[in-house]
Structure formats: structure tokens, C-alpha cells
Amino acid sequence: MNIGSTLLRLFSDRPSPETQRLEPRLSNAVDNQAAKTEKAAEPLIALPPPRPEEPRYDLRNVSPREFADITHELYMEGTLNWDEFQMIGFPSELSPRYNETIGALTGEKAKPDQPKDMLGHWEQRVEFERKYNPDADQVRTAENALAKLSWQSQTPVKLSA
């Protein structure tokens, strides 16, 4: 190709055969032979479907030690206030004397690194507080803490389209 033919192609009214766009044909009878000679359309590349987002924390399968780290993080970011953090942020299995106290009563040793349903534990604890604790403020604190923990274990909500 030389410069003359390139300039002619650039400034001519009709497009060259190799750059001519092929449009789909609507009639079948006449254009079947032309369709056979045209190149087959390449398949469209599609994006994968969006994955559902995971919850921020899986509090149904977390160890007491990880739970303490999560609640501390929630306190530091301002999700939990001090009273809520004091109530839920220190799982009893992290106590160095757990085996001598609670463990001696229940017959189980502390397992601070074994995953458990910590959200379920706090649901039971809130029910216990509602039933047996006469202090309404402490019950309200336990309910608020449970609501915030439940919110953290749900899938995120998209607010924009």
C-alpha cells in the first residue's frame, strides 16, 4: 500500500470492501447465499452475574477469641457504645480462671479458639436478661447490642441502583 491509495481511501465517498460493515439481512429466500459467504457473528462476551455479597461477619461460626476482636473493632468504629461493649466484648471463655469457675460447674474446659454460634449465645443471654433481670436499662443495653450484632451478620443492603 502506498500513500496515494491510502489518501484515496480516506477521502473517497465509498468505503473500501474490507472496511465495509455487514448488516444483518431480514429476507431469507434471496440472501441465503450471501449469508453463507459472510463471516459468522462472533459471540458476545458477557460479564458474569453479580455475586451476592457476604455478610460482614459470620457470628454463627466464630470462636470466642475472634468474637472479642470483632466486638472491639465494632466499639472502635463507634457501632457499639461503651456499655454494650462491656457487656458483650469479653466472652467468659477468655477468662484465665474459666476452668476453675464456670468450667468446674459445667464440667467443660474452656475452648476459646473453637468456633461456636456466638450470636445464638447472645440471643439466649438476652432472653435470660428479659426474664430474670429487673434492671430495665441493662436489658435495653443487651437488646441494643444484640440488634447491632444481628445487623453485622446480615448481607449488606444496596441503597443505590
C-alpha positions as YAML, in Angstrom:
chain: A
units: angstrom
residues:
- id: 1
  name: MET
  ca: [0.00, 0.00, 0.00]
- id: 2
  name: ASN
  ca: [1.33, 3.42, -0.90]
- id: 3
  name: ILE
  ca: [0.39, 6.87, 0.32]
- id: 4
  name: GLY
  ca: [-1.70, 7.64, -2.75]
- id: 5
  name: SER
  ca: [-4.08, 4.71, -2.25]
- id: 6
  name: THR
  ca: [-4.34, 5.46, 1.46]
- id: 7
  name: LEU
  ca: [-5.29, 9.09, 0.81]
- id: 8
  name: LEU
  ca: [-7.77, 7.99, -1.85]
- id: 9
  name: ARG
  ca: [-9.43, 5.63, 0.62]
- id: 10
  name: LEU
  ca: [-9.56, 8.30, 3.32]
- id: 11
  name: PHE
  ca: [-11.19, 10.96, 1.14]
- id: 12
  name: SER
  ca: [-13.42, 8.89, -1.14]
- id: 13
  name: ASP
  ca: [-17.17, 8.66, -0.58]
- id: 14
  name: ARG
  ca: [-17.44, 4.93, -0.84]
- id: 15
  name: PRO
  ca: [-15.83, 2.68, 1.76]
- id: 16
  name: SER
  ca: [-13.32, 0.04, 0.74]
- id: 17
  name: PRO
  ca: [-14.60, -3.56, 0.60]
- id: 18
  name: GLU
  ca: [-12.54, -4.73, 3.60]
- id: 19
  name: THR
  ca: [-13.91, -1.95, 5.88]
- id: 20
  name: GLN
  ca: [-17.49, -2.23, 4.69]
- id: 21
  name: ARG
  ca: [-19.89, -3.03, 7.54]
- id: 22
  name: LEU
  ca: [-22.08, -6.07, 7.09]
- id: 23
  name: GLU
  ca: [-25.64, -5.59, 8.32]
- id: 24
  name: PRO
  ca: [-27.98, -8.46, 9.19]
- id: 25
  name: ARG
  ca: [-30.43, -9.36, 6.45]
- id: 26
  name: LEU
  ca: [-34.16, -9.71, 7.01]
- id: 27
  name: SER
  ca: [-35.21, -11.73, 3.96]
- id: 28
  name: ASN
  ca: [-34.32, -15.43, 3.83]
- id: 29
  name: ALA
  ca: [-35.00, -16.50, 0.24]
- id: 30
  name: VAL
  ca: [-32.74, -14.17, -1.71]
- id: 31
  name: ASP
  ca: [-29.99, -13.63, 0.81]
- id: 32
  name: ASN
  ca: [-29.25, -17.21, 1.92]
- id: 33
  name: GLN
  ca: [-26.26, -17.43, -0.40]
- id: 34
  name: ALA
  ca: [-24.97, -14.04, 0.68]
- id: 35
  name: ALA
  ca: [-25.33, -15.04, 4.32]
- id: 36
  name: LYS
  ca: [-23.25, -18.15, 3.71]
- id: 37
  name: THR
  ca: [-20.39, -16.12, 2.31]
- id: 38
  name: GLU
  ca: [-20.44, -13.59, 5.17]
- id: 39
  name: LYS
  ca: [-18.49, -14.31, 8.29]
- id: 40
  name: ALA
  ca: [-20.47, -15.69, 11.20]
- id: 41
  name: ALA
  ca: [-21.00, -13.19, 14.00]
- id: 42
  name: GLU
  ca: [-18.69, -13.69, 16.93]
- id: 43
  name: PRO
  ca: [-20.38, -14.49, 20.24]
- id: 44
  name: LEU
  ca: [-20.88, -11.63, 22.64]
- id: 45
  name: ILE
  ca: [-18.72, -11.56, 25.70]
- id: 46
  name: ALA
  ca: [-20.92, -11.35, 28.77]
- id: 47
  name: LEU
  ca: [-19.96, -10.35, 32.27]
- id: 48
  name: PRO
  ca: [-20.52, -12.93, 34.99]
- id: 49
  name: PRO
  ca: [-23.64, -12.42, 37.09]
- id: 50
  name: PRO
  ca: [-23.07, -10.39, 40.25]
- id: 51
  name: ARG
  ca: [-22.24, -12.48, 43.29]
- id: 52
  name: PRO
  ca: [-24.35, -11.96, 46.37]
- id: 53
  name: GLU
  ca: [-22.32, -10.07, 48.92]
- id: 54
  name: GLU
  ca: [-21.22, -11.89, 52.02]
- id: 55
  name: PRO
  ca: [-22.18, -10.65, 55.48]
- id: 56
  name: ARG
  ca: [-19.53, -8.60, 57.20]
- id: 57
  name: TYR
  ca: [-19.07, -11.17, 59.99]
- id: 58
  name: ASP
  ca: [-20.23, -14.76, 60.39]
- id: 59
  name: LEU
  ca: [-21.17, -14.61, 64.06]
- id: 60
  name: ARG
  ca: [-22.85, -18.03, 63.86]
- id: 61
  name: ASN
  ca: [-19.46, -19.67, 63.33]
- id: 62
  name: VAL
  ca: [-16.79, -17.73, 65.19]
- id: 63
  name: SER
  ca: [-14.52, -18.50, 68.14]
- id: 64
  name: PRO
  ca: [-14.84, -16.53, 71.39]
- id: 65
  name: ARG
  ca: [-11.40, -15.01, 70.78]
- id: 66
  name: GLU
  ca: [-12.41, -13.83, 67.27]
- id: 67
  name: PHE
  ca: [-15.71, -12.59, 68.71]
- id: 68
  name: ALA
  ca: [-13.79, -10.44, 71.21]
- id: 69
  name: ASP
  ca: [-11.73, -8.98, 68.35]
- id: 70
  name: ILE
  ca: [-14.87, -8.27, 66.30]
- id: 71
  name: THR
  ca: [-16.66, -6.55, 69.19]
- id: 72
  name: HIS
  ca: [-13.56, -4.46, 69.91]
- id: 73
  name: GLU
  ca: [-13.46, -3.39, 66.26]
- id: 74
  name: LEU
  ca: [-17.17, -2.50, 66.41]
- id: 75
  name: TYR
  ca: [-16.54, -0.45, 69.54]
- id: 76
  name: MET
  ca: [-13.57, 1.36, 67.97]
- id: 77
  name: GLU
  ca: [-15.58, 2.29, 64.86]
- id: 78
  name: GLY
  ca: [-18.46, 3.56, 67.02]
- id: 79
  name: THR
  ca: [-21.06, 0.89, 66.26]
- id: 80
  name: LEU
  ca: [-21.12, -0.32, 69.87]
- id: 81
  name: ASN
  ca: [-21.15, 2.13, 72.77]
- id: 82
  name: TRP
  ca: [-19.12, 1.53, 75.94]
- id: 83
  name: ASP
  ca: [-21.92, -0.14, 77.92]
- id: 84
  name: GLU
  ca: [-22.69, -2.55, 75.08]
- id: 85
  name: PHE
  ca: [-19.02, -3.34, 74.60]
- id: 86
  name: GLN
  ca: [-18.58, -4.01, 78.32]
- id: 87
  name: MET
  ca: [-21.49, -6.43, 78.24]
- id: 88
  name: ILE
  ca: [-20.65, -8.43, 75.10]
- id: 89
  name: GLY
  ca: [-16.98, -7.74, 74.38]
- id: 90
  name: PHE
  ca: [-15.46, -10.09, 76.93]
- id: 91
  name: PRO
  ca: [-16.57, -13.71, 76.41]
- id: 92
  name: SER
  ca: [-16.29, -15.72, 79.63]
- id: 93
  name: GLU
  ca: [-14.16, -18.41, 77.98]
- id: 94
  name: LEU
  ca: [-11.31, -15.92, 77.67]
- id: 95
  name: SER
  ca: [-11.04, -15.65, 81.45]
- id: 96
  name: PRO
  ca: [-7.87, -17.31, 82.75]
- id: 97
  name: ARG
  ca: [-9.87, -18.84, 85.64]
- id: 98
  name: TYR
  ca: [-12.69, -20.22, 83.47]
- id: 99
  name: ASN
  ca: [-11.73, -23.86, 84.09]
- id: 100
  name: GLU
  ca: [-11.72, -23.31, 87.88]
- id: 101
  name: THR
  ca: [-15.05, -21.46, 87.99]
- id: 102
  name: ILE
  ca: [-17.60, -21.94, 85.19]
- id: 103
  name: GLY
  ca: [-15.78, -24.97, 83.78]
- id: 104
  name: ALA
  ca: [-15.84, -26.69, 87.19]
- id: 105
  name: LEU
  ca: [-19.61, -26.16, 87.39]
- id: 106
  name: THR
  ca: [-20.40, -27.24, 83.83]
- id: 107
  name: GLY
  ca: [-17.74, -29.94, 83.51]
- id: 108
  name: GLU
  ca: [-16.35, -28.43, 80.29]
- id: 109
  name: LYS
  ca: [-12.93, -26.93, 79.71]
- id: 110
  name: ALA
  ca: [-12.50, -23.55, 78.03]
- id: 111
  name: LYS
  ca: [-12.13, -23.70, 74.25]
- id: 112
  name: PRO
  ca: [-11.50, -20.08, 73.27]
- id: 113
  name: ASP
  ca: [-10.37, -20.95, 69.73]
- id: 114
  name: GLN
  ca: [-13.16, -23.37, 68.78]
- id: 115
  name: PRO
  ca: [-15.85, -21.83, 66.51]
- id: 116
  name: LYS
  ca: [-19.31, -21.52, 68.08]
- id: 117
  name: ASP
  ca: [-22.63, -19.82, 67.48]
- id: 118
  name: MET
  ca: [-21.84, -16.64, 69.40]
- id: 119
  name: LEU
  ca: [-24.89, -14.82, 68.05]
- id: 120
  name: GLY
  ca: [-27.09, -17.66, 69.30]
- id: 121
  name: HIS
  ca: [-25.36, -17.42, 72.68]
- id: 122
  name: TRP
  ca: [-26.26, -13.74, 72.91]
- id: 123
  name: GLU
  ca: [-29.83, -14.38, 71.79]
- id: 124
  name: GLN
  ca: [-30.17, -16.77, 74.75]
- id: 125
  name: ARG
  ca: [-28.48, -14.27, 77.03]
- id: 126
  name: VAL
  ca: [-30.92, -11.51, 76.06]
- id: 127
  name: GLU
  ca: [-33.86, -13.85, 76.74]
- id: 128
  name: PHE
  ca: [-32.37, -14.60, 80.15]
- id: 129
  name: GLU
  ca: [-31.94, -10.87, 80.86]
- id: 130
  name: ARG
  ca: [-35.57, -10.17, 79.86]
- id: 131
  name: LYS
  ca: [-36.84, -12.94, 82.09]
- id: 132
  name: TYR
  ca: [-34.76, -12.55, 85.24]
- id: 133
  name: ASN
  ca: [-33.20, -9.08, 85.33]
- id: 134
  name: PRO
  ca: [-35.29, -6.35, 86.96]
- id: 135
  name: ASP
  ca: [-32.95, -3.59, 85.68]
- id: 136
  name: ALA
  ca: [-34.62, -2.22, 82.53]
- id: 137
  name: ASP
  ca: [-31.51, -0.28, 81.46]
- id: 138
  name: GLN
  ca: [-29.35, -3.40, 81.43]
- id: 139
  name: VAL
  ca: [-32.00, -5.31, 79.46]
- id: 140
  name: ARG
  ca: [-32.21, -2.45, 76.94]
- id: 141
  name: THR
  ca: [-28.41, -2.42, 76.60]
- id: 142
  name: ALA
  ca: [-28.40, -6.18, 75.93]
- id: 143
  name: GLU
  ca: [-31.20, -5.85, 73.35]
- id: 144
  name: ASN
  ca: [-29.42, -2.99, 71.55]
- id: 145
  name: ALA
  ca: [-26.14, -4.91, 71.48]
- id: 146
  name: LEU
  ca: [-27.89, -7.98, 70.08]
- id: 147
  name: ALA
  ca: [-29.61, -5.89, 67.40]
- id: 148
  name: LYS
  ca: [-26.27, -4.41, 66.32]
- id: 149
  name: LEU
  ca: [-24.62, -7.85, 66.24]
- id: 150
  name: SER
  ca: [-27.52, -9.25, 64.20]
- id: 151
  name: TRP
  ca: [-27.18, -6.36, 61.76]
- id: 152
  name: GLN
  ca: [-23.47, -7.12, 61.27]
- id: 153
  name: SER
  ca: [-24.17, -10.74, 60.39]
- id: 154
  name: GLN
  ca: [-26.72, -9.93, 57.66]
- id: 155
  name: THR
  ca: [-25.89, -9.43, 54.00]
- id: 156
  name: PRO
  ca: [-25.33, -5.77, 53.08]
- id: 157
  name: VAL
  ca: [-28.21, -3.77, 51.67]
- id: 158
  name: LYS
  ca: [-27.59, -1.81, 48.46]
- id: 159
  name: LEU
  ca: [-29.21, 1.58, 48.67]
- id: 160
  name: SER
  ca: [-28.35, 2.74, 45.15]
- id: 161
  name: ALA
  ca: [-29.36, 1.22, 41.85]
...
